[in-house]
Each structure stands twice: as structure tokens, then as C-alpha cells.
Tab-separated table of C-alpha atoms and ligand atoms in Angstrom:
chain	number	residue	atom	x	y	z
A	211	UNK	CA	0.000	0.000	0.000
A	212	UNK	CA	2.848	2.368	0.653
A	213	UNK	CA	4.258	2.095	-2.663
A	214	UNK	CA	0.617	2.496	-4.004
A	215	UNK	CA	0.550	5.710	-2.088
A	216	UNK	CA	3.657	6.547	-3.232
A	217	UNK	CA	2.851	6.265	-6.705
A	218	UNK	CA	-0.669	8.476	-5.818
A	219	UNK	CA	1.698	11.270	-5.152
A	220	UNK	CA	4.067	11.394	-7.815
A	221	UNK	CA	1.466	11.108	-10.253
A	222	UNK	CA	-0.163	14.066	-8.560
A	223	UNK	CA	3.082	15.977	-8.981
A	224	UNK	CA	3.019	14.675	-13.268
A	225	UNK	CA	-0.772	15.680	-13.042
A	226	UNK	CA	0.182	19.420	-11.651
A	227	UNK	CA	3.186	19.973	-14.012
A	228	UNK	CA	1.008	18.391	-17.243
A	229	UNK	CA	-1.943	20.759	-16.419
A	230	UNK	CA	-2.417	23.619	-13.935
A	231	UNK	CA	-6.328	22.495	-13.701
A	232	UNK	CA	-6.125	18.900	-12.925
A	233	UNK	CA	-7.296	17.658	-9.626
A	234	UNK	CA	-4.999	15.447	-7.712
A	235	UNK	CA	-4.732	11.606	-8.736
A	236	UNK	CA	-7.426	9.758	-6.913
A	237	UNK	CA	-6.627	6.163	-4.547
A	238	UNK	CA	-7.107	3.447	-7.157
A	239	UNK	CA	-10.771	1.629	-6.658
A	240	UNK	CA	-9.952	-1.099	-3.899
A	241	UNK	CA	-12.680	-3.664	-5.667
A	242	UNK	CA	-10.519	-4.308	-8.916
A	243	UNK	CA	-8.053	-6.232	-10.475
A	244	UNK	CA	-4.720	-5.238	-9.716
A	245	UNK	CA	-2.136	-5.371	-12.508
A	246	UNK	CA	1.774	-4.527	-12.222
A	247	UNK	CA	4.694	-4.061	-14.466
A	248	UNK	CA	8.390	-3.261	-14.336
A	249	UNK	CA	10.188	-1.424	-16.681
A	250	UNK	CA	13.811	-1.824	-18.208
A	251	UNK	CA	15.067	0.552	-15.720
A	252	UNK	CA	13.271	-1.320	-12.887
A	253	UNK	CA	10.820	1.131	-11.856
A	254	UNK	CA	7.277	-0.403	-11.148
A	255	UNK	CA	4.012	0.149	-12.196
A	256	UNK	CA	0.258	-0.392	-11.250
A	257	UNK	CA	-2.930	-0.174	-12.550
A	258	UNK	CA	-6.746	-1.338	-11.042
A	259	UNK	CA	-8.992	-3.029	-14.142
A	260	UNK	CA	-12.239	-2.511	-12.723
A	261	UNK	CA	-15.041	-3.994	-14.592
A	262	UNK	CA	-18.972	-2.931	-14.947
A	263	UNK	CA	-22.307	-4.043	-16.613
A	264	UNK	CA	-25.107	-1.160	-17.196
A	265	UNK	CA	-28.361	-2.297	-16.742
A	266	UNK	CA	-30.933	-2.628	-20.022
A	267	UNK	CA	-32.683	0.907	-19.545
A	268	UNK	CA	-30.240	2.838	-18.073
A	269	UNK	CA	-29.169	6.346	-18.962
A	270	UNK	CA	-25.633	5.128	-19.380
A	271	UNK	CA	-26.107	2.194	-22.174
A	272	UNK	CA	-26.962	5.249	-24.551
A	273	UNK	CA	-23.499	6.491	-24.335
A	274	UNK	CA	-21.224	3.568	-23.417
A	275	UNK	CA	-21.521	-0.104	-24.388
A	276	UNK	CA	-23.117	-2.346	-22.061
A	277	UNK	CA	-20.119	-3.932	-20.394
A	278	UNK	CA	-16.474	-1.772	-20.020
A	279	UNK	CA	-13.705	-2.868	-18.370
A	280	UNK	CA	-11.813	0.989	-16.690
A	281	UNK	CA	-8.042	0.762	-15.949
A	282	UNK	CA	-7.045	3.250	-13.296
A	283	UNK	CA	-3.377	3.626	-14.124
A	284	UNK	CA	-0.558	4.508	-11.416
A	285	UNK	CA	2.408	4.903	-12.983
A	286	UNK	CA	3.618	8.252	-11.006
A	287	UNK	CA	6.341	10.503	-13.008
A	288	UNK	CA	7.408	6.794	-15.451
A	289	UNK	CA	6.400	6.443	-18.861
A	290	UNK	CA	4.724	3.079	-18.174
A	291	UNK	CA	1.573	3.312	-20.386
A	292	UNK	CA	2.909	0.950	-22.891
A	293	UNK	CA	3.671	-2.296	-20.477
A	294	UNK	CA	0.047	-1.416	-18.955
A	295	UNK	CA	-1.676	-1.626	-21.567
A	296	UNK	CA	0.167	-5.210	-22.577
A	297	UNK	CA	-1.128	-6.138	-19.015
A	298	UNK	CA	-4.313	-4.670	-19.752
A	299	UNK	CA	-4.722	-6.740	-22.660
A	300	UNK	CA	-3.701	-9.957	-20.556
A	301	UNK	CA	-6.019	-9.542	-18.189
A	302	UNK	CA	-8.654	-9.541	-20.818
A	303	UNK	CA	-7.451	-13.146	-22.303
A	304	UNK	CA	-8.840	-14.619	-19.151
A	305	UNK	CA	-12.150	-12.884	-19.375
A	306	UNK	CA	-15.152	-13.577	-21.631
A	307	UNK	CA	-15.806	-10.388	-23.849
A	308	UNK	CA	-18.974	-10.068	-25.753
A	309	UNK	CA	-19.505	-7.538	-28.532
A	310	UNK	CA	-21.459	-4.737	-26.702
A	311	UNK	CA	-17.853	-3.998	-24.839
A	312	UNK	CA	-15.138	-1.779	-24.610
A	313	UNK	CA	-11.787	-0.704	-22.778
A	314	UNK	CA	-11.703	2.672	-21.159
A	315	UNK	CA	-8.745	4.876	-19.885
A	316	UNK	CA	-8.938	8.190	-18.462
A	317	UNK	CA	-6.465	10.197	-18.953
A	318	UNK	CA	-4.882	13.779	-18.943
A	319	UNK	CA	-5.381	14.844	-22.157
A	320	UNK	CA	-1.581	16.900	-22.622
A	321	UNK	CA	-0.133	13.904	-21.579
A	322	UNK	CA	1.268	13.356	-25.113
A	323	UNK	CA	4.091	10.486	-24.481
A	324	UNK	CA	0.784	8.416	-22.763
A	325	UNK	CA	-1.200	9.260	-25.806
A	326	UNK	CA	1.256	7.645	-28.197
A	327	UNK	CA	1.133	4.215	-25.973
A	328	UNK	CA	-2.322	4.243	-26.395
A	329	UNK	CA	-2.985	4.756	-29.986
A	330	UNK	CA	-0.185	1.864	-30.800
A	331	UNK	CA	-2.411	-0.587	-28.616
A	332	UNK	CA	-6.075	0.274	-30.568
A	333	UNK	CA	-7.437	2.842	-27.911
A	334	UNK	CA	-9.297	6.019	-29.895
A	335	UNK	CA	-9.584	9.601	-28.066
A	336	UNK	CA	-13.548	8.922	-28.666
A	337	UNK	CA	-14.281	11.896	-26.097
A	338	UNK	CA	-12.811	14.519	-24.198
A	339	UNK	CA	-13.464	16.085	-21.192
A	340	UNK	CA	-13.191	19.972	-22.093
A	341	UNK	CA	-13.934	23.058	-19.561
A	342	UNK	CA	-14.388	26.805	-19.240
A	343	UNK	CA	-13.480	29.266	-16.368
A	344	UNK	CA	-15.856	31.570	-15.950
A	345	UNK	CA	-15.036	34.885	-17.830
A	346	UNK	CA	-17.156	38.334	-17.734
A	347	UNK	CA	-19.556	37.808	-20.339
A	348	UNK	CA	-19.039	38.483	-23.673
A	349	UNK	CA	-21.754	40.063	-26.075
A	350	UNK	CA	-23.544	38.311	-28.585
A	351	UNK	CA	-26.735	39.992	-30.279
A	352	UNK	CA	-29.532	38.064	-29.490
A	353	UNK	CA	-32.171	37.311	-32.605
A	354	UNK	CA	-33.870	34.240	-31.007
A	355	UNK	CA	-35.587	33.790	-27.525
A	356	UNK	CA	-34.494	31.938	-25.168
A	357	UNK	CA	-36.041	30.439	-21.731
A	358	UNK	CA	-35.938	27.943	-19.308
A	359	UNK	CA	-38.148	24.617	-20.392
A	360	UNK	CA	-40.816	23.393	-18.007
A	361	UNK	CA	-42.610	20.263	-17.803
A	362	UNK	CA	-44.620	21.077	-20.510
A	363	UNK	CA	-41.768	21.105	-22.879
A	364	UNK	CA	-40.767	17.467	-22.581
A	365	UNK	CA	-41.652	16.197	-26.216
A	366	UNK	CA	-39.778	19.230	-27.690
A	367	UNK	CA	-37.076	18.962	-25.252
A	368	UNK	CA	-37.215	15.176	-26.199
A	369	UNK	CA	-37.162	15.676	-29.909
A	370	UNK	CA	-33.890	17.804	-29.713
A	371	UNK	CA	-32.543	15.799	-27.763
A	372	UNK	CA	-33.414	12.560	-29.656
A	373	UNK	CA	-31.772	14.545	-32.774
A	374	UNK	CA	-28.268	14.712	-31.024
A	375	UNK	CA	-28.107	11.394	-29.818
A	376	UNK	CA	-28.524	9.951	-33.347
A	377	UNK	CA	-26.208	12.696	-34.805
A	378	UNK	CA	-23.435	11.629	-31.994
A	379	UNK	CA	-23.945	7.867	-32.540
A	380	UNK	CA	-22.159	8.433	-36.372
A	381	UNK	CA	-19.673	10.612	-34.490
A	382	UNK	CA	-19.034	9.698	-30.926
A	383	UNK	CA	-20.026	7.286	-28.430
A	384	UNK	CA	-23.851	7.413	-28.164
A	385	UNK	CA	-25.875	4.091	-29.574
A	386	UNK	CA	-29.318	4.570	-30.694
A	387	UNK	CA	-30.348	1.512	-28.896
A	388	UNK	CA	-34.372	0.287	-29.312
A	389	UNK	CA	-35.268	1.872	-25.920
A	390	UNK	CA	-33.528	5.151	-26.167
A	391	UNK	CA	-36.818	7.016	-26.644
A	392	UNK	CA	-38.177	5.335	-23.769
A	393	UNK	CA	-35.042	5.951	-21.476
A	394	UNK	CA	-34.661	9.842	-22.568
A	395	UNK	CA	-37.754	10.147	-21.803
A	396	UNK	CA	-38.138	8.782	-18.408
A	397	UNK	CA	-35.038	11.018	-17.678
A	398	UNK	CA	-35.916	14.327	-19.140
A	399	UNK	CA	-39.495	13.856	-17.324
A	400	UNK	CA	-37.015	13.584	-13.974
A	401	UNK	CA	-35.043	16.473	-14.938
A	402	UNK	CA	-37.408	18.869	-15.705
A	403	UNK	CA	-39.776	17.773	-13.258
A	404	UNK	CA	-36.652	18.863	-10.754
A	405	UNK	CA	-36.139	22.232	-12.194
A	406	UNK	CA	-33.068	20.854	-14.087
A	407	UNK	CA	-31.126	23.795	-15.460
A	408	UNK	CA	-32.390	23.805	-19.342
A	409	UNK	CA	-32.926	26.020	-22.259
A	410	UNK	CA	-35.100	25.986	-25.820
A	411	UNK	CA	-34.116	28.618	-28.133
A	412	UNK	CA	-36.855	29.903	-29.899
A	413	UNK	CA	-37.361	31.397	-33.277
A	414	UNK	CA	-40.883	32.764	-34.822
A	415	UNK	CA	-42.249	30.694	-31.527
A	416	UNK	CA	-40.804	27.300	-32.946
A	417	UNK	CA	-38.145	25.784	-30.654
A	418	UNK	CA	-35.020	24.950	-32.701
A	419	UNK	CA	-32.488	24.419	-30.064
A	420	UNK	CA	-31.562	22.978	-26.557
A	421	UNK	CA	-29.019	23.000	-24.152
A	422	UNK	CA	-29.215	20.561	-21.222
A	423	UNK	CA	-27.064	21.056	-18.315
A	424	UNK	CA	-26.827	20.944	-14.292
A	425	UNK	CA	-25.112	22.091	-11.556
A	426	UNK	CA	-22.482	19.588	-10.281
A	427	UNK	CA	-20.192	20.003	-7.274
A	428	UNK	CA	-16.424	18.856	-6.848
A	429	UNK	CA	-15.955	18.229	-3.483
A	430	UNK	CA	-13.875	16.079	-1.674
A	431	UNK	CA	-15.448	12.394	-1.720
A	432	UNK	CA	-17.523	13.151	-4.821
A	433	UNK	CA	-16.941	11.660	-8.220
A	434	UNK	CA	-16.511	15.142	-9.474
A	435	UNK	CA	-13.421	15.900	-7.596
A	436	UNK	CA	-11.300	12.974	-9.948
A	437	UNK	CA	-11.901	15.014	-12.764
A	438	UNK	CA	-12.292	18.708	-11.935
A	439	UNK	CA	-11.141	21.731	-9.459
A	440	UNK	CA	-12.660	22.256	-6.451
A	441	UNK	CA	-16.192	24.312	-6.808
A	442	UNK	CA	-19.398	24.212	-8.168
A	443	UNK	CA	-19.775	23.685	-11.850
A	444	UNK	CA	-22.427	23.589	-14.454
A	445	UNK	CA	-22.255	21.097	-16.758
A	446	UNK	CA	-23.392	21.141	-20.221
A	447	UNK	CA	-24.993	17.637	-20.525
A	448	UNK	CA	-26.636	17.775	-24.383
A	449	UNK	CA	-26.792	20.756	-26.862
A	450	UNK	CA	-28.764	19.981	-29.865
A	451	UNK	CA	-29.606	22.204	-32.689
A	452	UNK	CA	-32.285	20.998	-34.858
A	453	UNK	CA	-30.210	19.598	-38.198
A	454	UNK	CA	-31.751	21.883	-40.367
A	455	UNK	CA	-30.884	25.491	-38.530
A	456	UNK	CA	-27.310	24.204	-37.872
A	457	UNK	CA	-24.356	26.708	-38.679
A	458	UNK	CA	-26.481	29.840	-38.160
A	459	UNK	CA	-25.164	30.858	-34.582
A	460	UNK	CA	-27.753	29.343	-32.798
A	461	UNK	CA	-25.952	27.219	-30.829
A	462	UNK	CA	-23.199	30.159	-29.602
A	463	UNK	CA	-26.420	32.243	-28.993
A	464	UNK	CA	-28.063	29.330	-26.843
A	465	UNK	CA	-24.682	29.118	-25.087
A	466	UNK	CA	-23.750	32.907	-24.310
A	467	UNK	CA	-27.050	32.965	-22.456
A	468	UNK	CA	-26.413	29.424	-20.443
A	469	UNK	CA	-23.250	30.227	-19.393
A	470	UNK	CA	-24.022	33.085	-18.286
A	471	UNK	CA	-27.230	31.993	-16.453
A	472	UNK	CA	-24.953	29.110	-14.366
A	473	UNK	CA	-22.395	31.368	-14.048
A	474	UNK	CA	-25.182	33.476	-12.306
A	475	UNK	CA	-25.717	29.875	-9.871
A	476	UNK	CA	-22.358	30.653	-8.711
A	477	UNK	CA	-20.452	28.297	-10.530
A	478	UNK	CA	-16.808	28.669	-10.990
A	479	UNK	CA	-16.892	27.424	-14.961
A	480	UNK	CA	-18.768	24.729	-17.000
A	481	UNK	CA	-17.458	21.359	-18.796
A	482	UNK	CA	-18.898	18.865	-20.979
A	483	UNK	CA	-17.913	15.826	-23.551
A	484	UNK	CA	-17.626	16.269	-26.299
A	485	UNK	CA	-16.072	13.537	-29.318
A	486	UNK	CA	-12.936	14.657	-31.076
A	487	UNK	CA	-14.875	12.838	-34.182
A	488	UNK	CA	-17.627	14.918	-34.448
A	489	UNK	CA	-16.864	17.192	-37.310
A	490	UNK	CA	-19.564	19.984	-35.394
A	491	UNK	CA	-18.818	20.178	-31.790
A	492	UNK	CA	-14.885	19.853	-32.555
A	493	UNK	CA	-14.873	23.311	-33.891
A	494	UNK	CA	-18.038	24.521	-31.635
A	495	UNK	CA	-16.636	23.893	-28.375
A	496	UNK	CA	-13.586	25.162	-28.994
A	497	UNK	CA	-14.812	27.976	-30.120
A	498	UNK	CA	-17.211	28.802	-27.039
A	499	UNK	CA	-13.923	28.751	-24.766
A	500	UNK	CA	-13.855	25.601	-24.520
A	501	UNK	CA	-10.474	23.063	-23.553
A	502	UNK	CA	-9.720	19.392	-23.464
A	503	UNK	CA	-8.917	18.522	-19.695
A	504	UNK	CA	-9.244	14.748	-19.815
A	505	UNK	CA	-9.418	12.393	-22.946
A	506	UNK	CA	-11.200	9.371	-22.680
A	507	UNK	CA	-9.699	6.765	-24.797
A	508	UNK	CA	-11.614	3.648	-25.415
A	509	UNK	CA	-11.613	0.646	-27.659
A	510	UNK	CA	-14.739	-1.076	-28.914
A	511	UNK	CA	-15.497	-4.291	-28.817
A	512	UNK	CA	-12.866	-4.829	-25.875
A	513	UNK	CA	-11.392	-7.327	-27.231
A	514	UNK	CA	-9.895	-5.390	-29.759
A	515	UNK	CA	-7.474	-3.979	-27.236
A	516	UNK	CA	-4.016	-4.811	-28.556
B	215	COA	C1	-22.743	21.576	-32.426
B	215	COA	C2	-23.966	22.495	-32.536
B	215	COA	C3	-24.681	22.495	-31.187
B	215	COA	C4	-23.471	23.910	-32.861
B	215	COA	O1	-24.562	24.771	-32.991
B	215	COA	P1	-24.710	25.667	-34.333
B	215	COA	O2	-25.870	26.537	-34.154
B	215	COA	O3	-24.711	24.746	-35.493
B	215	COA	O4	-23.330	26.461	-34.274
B	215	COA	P2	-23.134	28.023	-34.572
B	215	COA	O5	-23.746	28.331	-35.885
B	215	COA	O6	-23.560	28.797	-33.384
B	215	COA	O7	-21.581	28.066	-34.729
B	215	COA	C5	-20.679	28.563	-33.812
B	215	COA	C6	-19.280	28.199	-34.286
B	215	COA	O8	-19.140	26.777	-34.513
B	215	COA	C7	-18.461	26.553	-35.782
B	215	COA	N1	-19.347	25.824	-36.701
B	215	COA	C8	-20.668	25.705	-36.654
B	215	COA	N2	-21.132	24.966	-37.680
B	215	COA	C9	-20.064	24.596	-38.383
B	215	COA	C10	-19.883	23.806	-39.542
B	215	COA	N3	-20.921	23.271	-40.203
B	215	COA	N4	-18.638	23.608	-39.985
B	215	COA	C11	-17.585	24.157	-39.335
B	215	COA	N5	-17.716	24.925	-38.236
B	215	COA	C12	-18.930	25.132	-37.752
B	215	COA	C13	-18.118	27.874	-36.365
B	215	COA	O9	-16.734	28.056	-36.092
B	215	COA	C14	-18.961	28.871	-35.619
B	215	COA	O10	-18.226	29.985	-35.245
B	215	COA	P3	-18.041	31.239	-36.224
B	215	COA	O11	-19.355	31.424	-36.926
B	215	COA	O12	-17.669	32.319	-35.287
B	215	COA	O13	-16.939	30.808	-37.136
B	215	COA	C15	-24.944	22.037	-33.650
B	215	COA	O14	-24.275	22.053	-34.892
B	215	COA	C16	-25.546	20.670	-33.457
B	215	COA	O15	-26.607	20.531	-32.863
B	215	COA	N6	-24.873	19.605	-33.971
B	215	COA	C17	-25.391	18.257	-33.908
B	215	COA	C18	-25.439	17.705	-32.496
B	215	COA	C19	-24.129	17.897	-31.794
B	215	COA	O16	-23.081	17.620	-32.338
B	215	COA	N7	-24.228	18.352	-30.521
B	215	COA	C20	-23.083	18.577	-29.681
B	215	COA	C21	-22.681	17.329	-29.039
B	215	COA	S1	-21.359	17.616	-27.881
């Protein structure tokens, strides 16, 4: 355990010098599969394969495959991404992998040495965690209306964002499965039922965009606080303009006003997903003030880890 600990706080240190805004590394999970390697110079390595199955109508089967198996690397200041993953890869040979699978790394995404190690063993940067400090707002001319959707929204709200997660499954990592309508709409009903945090941009009365977010605190002992600063965020969950008012500033419209509306909850700066892939939101977010913090790199069907 002491070396473990040891190898919490060095990473730390890479974490800090990689990227001013990343958190601390986090204890590995203490219910997985512990893998180790040592390097030509002897230094040794760890990582914790933990694996999960999503259940038929959950939220999460309409962005991840049904079964993933998530290292949790600790390889401190080494390069040591390379003999994990050949670990990672043995550990699978004694598992059985179906099809609706995949591997699954989080990992700082300026960590370019690490990002070589995983390309050369299959993994794709299918998503990226990306945020925003909050910054004094910034005019844009508003030509649409905007407002917060109630429950009497929910089959627009629905619609739009119905229309992203098909868009996203050619692009990303959603998967139009049979039940998605079903499943987005049991959650939306939840979230706006709550007073979730989301917008419909109007135009001639005719909704034509959304942006679904929440508030979402990193606080010690939260699953926020592996991936973010300290403070209370708002995170941008779907934005979805409908495909035929695309690339018409909708969408930065929708977004001056959200961002400044969660800014206005007191949080300290949003963050979302978004996938590299997607032709749209690789330019969009970007271009909102957006930053990779974390890329997710993932391999589907698991077995194709090499
Ligand atoms: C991504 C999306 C929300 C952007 O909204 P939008 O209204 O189309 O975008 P805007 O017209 O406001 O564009 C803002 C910026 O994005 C970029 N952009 C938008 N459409 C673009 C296109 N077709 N090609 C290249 N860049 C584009 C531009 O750089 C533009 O900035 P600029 O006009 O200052 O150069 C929208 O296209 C969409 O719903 N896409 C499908 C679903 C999706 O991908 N959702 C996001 C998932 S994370």
C-alpha cells in the first residue's frame, strides 16, 4: 500500500506539471483487479482493471456499451503506459468479452508520451473532457428567444434531444439503442420535473435548439473531484440544434445565455464531452472557450485492445 501511495503522489506531482487544472490523482478503486509491471530501468508500475455491466434501460447504455472494463493507471512521473496496456490486454485473455464492450482509460489529455502508448495498442480519443473558467460575459446579439423549459416542454425537449443522440452515434459514443426514446424520456421527465437547469431557443415561436445542463459540485469524496477543481460547476450535458438550422449561430447564442445563467448559480466554470470525431462540436466547443482537460480513450469491442 505504501508504494501504491507513493505512486498516488508522484502522479499528482506529473498531473500538476502536465496541467495547472487537474485535480490530484485519486486512490485506485480497492474492488478491482490489480495489474503490475516493471520497466527496463526497474521502476514499477500499477494499474486497477475494474469492470462494470449497465443495466438494459439505463441512462448510461446510450453512451457507453453495455459492459467496459476501466483501468485506473498509477504509474507516477514513469512512462509506463505501454507495459500497462500489454497487461491490460492480458487480463482480458482470461475474461469472456462479448460484442457490446469496450476498454476505457482516463487520462490527462496533454499527456502526449501516454497518448502515443495508447494509440499503438487500438485505444481512440472517442471523447474529451473539455472546460471553461468563468469569464465576464461576452456580447452576442440576441435574434432568437431563449427560456428555461418546463414540464410542458418534454416532447420538444425530447425531440432535440433525440436529434443529437442519433447525430453523436455516427460521431461519438452514443448508440441509438431500441429503448432510447423510452429511457430519454423517463429522464428528461425527472429532470425537468426537478427544475433541471435547461434552455429551448426559440425562433418565430418554434423551438429549434436545446441546451441541457446541471449544476455539479467537486468536493472532496464526490466523483466530481477525480476530474475537476474544487467548486461548483455547471455542466453542459446535451446541446442539440435541430439539423436543419445548424451553422447559423444558434448554438453560440443558446450558449452565451447558459453560461451566463450558471455562471449566475455561482459556478466557478462549466465542462462537458464532447467527441474529437464529431466534425460539429470539434470546432463549436472550442470555439465557445472551450479546452480538453481529460481524454477518454476507449476501444470497442474490448477485445480489440491490442
Ligand atoms: C454543435 C452544434 C450544437 C453547434 O450549434 P450551431 O448553431 O450549429 O453552431 P453556430 O452556428 O452557433 O456556430 C458557432 C461556431 O461553430 C463553428 N461551426 C458551426 N457549424 C459549423 C460547420 N458546419 N462547420 C464548421 N464549423 C462550424 C463555427 O466556427 C462557428 O463559429 P463562427 O461562426 O464564429 O466561425 C450544432 O451544430 C448541433 O446541434 N450539432 C449536432 C449535435 C451535436 O453535435 N451536438 C453537440 C454534441 S457535444
Amino acid at each position: 500500500m505504501t508504494s501504491a501511495r507513493g505512486l498516488v503522489a508522484a502522479q499528482s506531482a506529473r498531473f500538476a506539471s502536465l496541467d495547472p487544472l487537474l485535480p490530484p490523482a485519486t486512490e485506485p478503486p480497492m474492488d478491482g483487479h490489480v495489474i503490475t509491471a516493471a520497466l527496463a530501468d526497474g521502476t514499477r508500475v500499477a494499474g486497477v482493471v475494474s469492470h462494470q455491466s449497465f443495466e438494459p434501460h439505463s441512462t448510461t447504455r446510450l453512451w457507453s456499451t453495455a459492459e467496459v472494463w476501466e483501468m485506473l493507471p498509477l504509474v507516477g512521473e514513469a512512462q509506463g503506459m505501454d507495459a500497462l496496456l500489454t497487461r491490460f490486454r492480458r487480463h482480458l485473455d482470461s475474461q469472456e468479452v462479448g460484442d457490446d464492450t469496450a476498454c476505457v482509460v482516463h487520462w490527462p489529455s496533454r499527456d502526449s508520451k501516454a497518448a502515443r502508448a495508447f494509440l499503438d495498442h487500438g485505444l481512440v480519443p472517442l471523447s474529451v473532457l473539455a472546460v471553461r473558467l468563468k469569464t465576464p460575459a461576452q456580447h452576442v446579439s440576441r435574434t432568437l428567444t431563449i427560456r428555461r423549459a418546463t414540464p410542458h416542454d418534454l416532447e420538444t425537449v425530447l425531440e432535440l434531444s433525440l436529434a443529437e443522440l442519433e447525430y453523436s452515434s455516427y460521431v461519438g459514443s452514443t448508440i441509438v439503442r431500441p429503448e432510447a426514446a423510452s429511457t430519454k424520456r423517463r429522464a428528461l421527465t425527472e429532470r425537468l420535473k426537478n427544475a433541471s437547469p435547461i434552455w429551448l431557443a426559440e425562433r418565430d415561436g418554434i423551438a429549434v435548439a436545446l441546451a441541457e445542463c446541471a449544476i455539479v459540485s467537486s468536493e472532496p469524496g464526490t466523483m466530481a473531484a477525480a476530474r475537476l477543481p474544487r467548486g461548483r460547476w455547471g455542466y453542459v450535458n446535451c446541446v442539440s440544434v435541430l439539423p436543419g438550422a445548424r451553422g447559423n449561430g444558434i448554438g453560440q447564442q443558446l450558449l452565451a445565455h447558459a453560461h451566463q445563467e450558471l455562471h449566475r448559480m455561482g459556478t466557478v466554470g462549466t465542462y462537458l464531452y464532447y467527441n474529437p470525431p464529431n466534425p460539429l462540436s470539434s470546432v463549436f466547443w472550442p470555439r465557445q472557450g472551450y479546452r480538453p482537460l481529460w481524454t477518454v480513450w476507449e476501444v470497442r469491442p474490448a477485445s480489440a485492445l491490442r
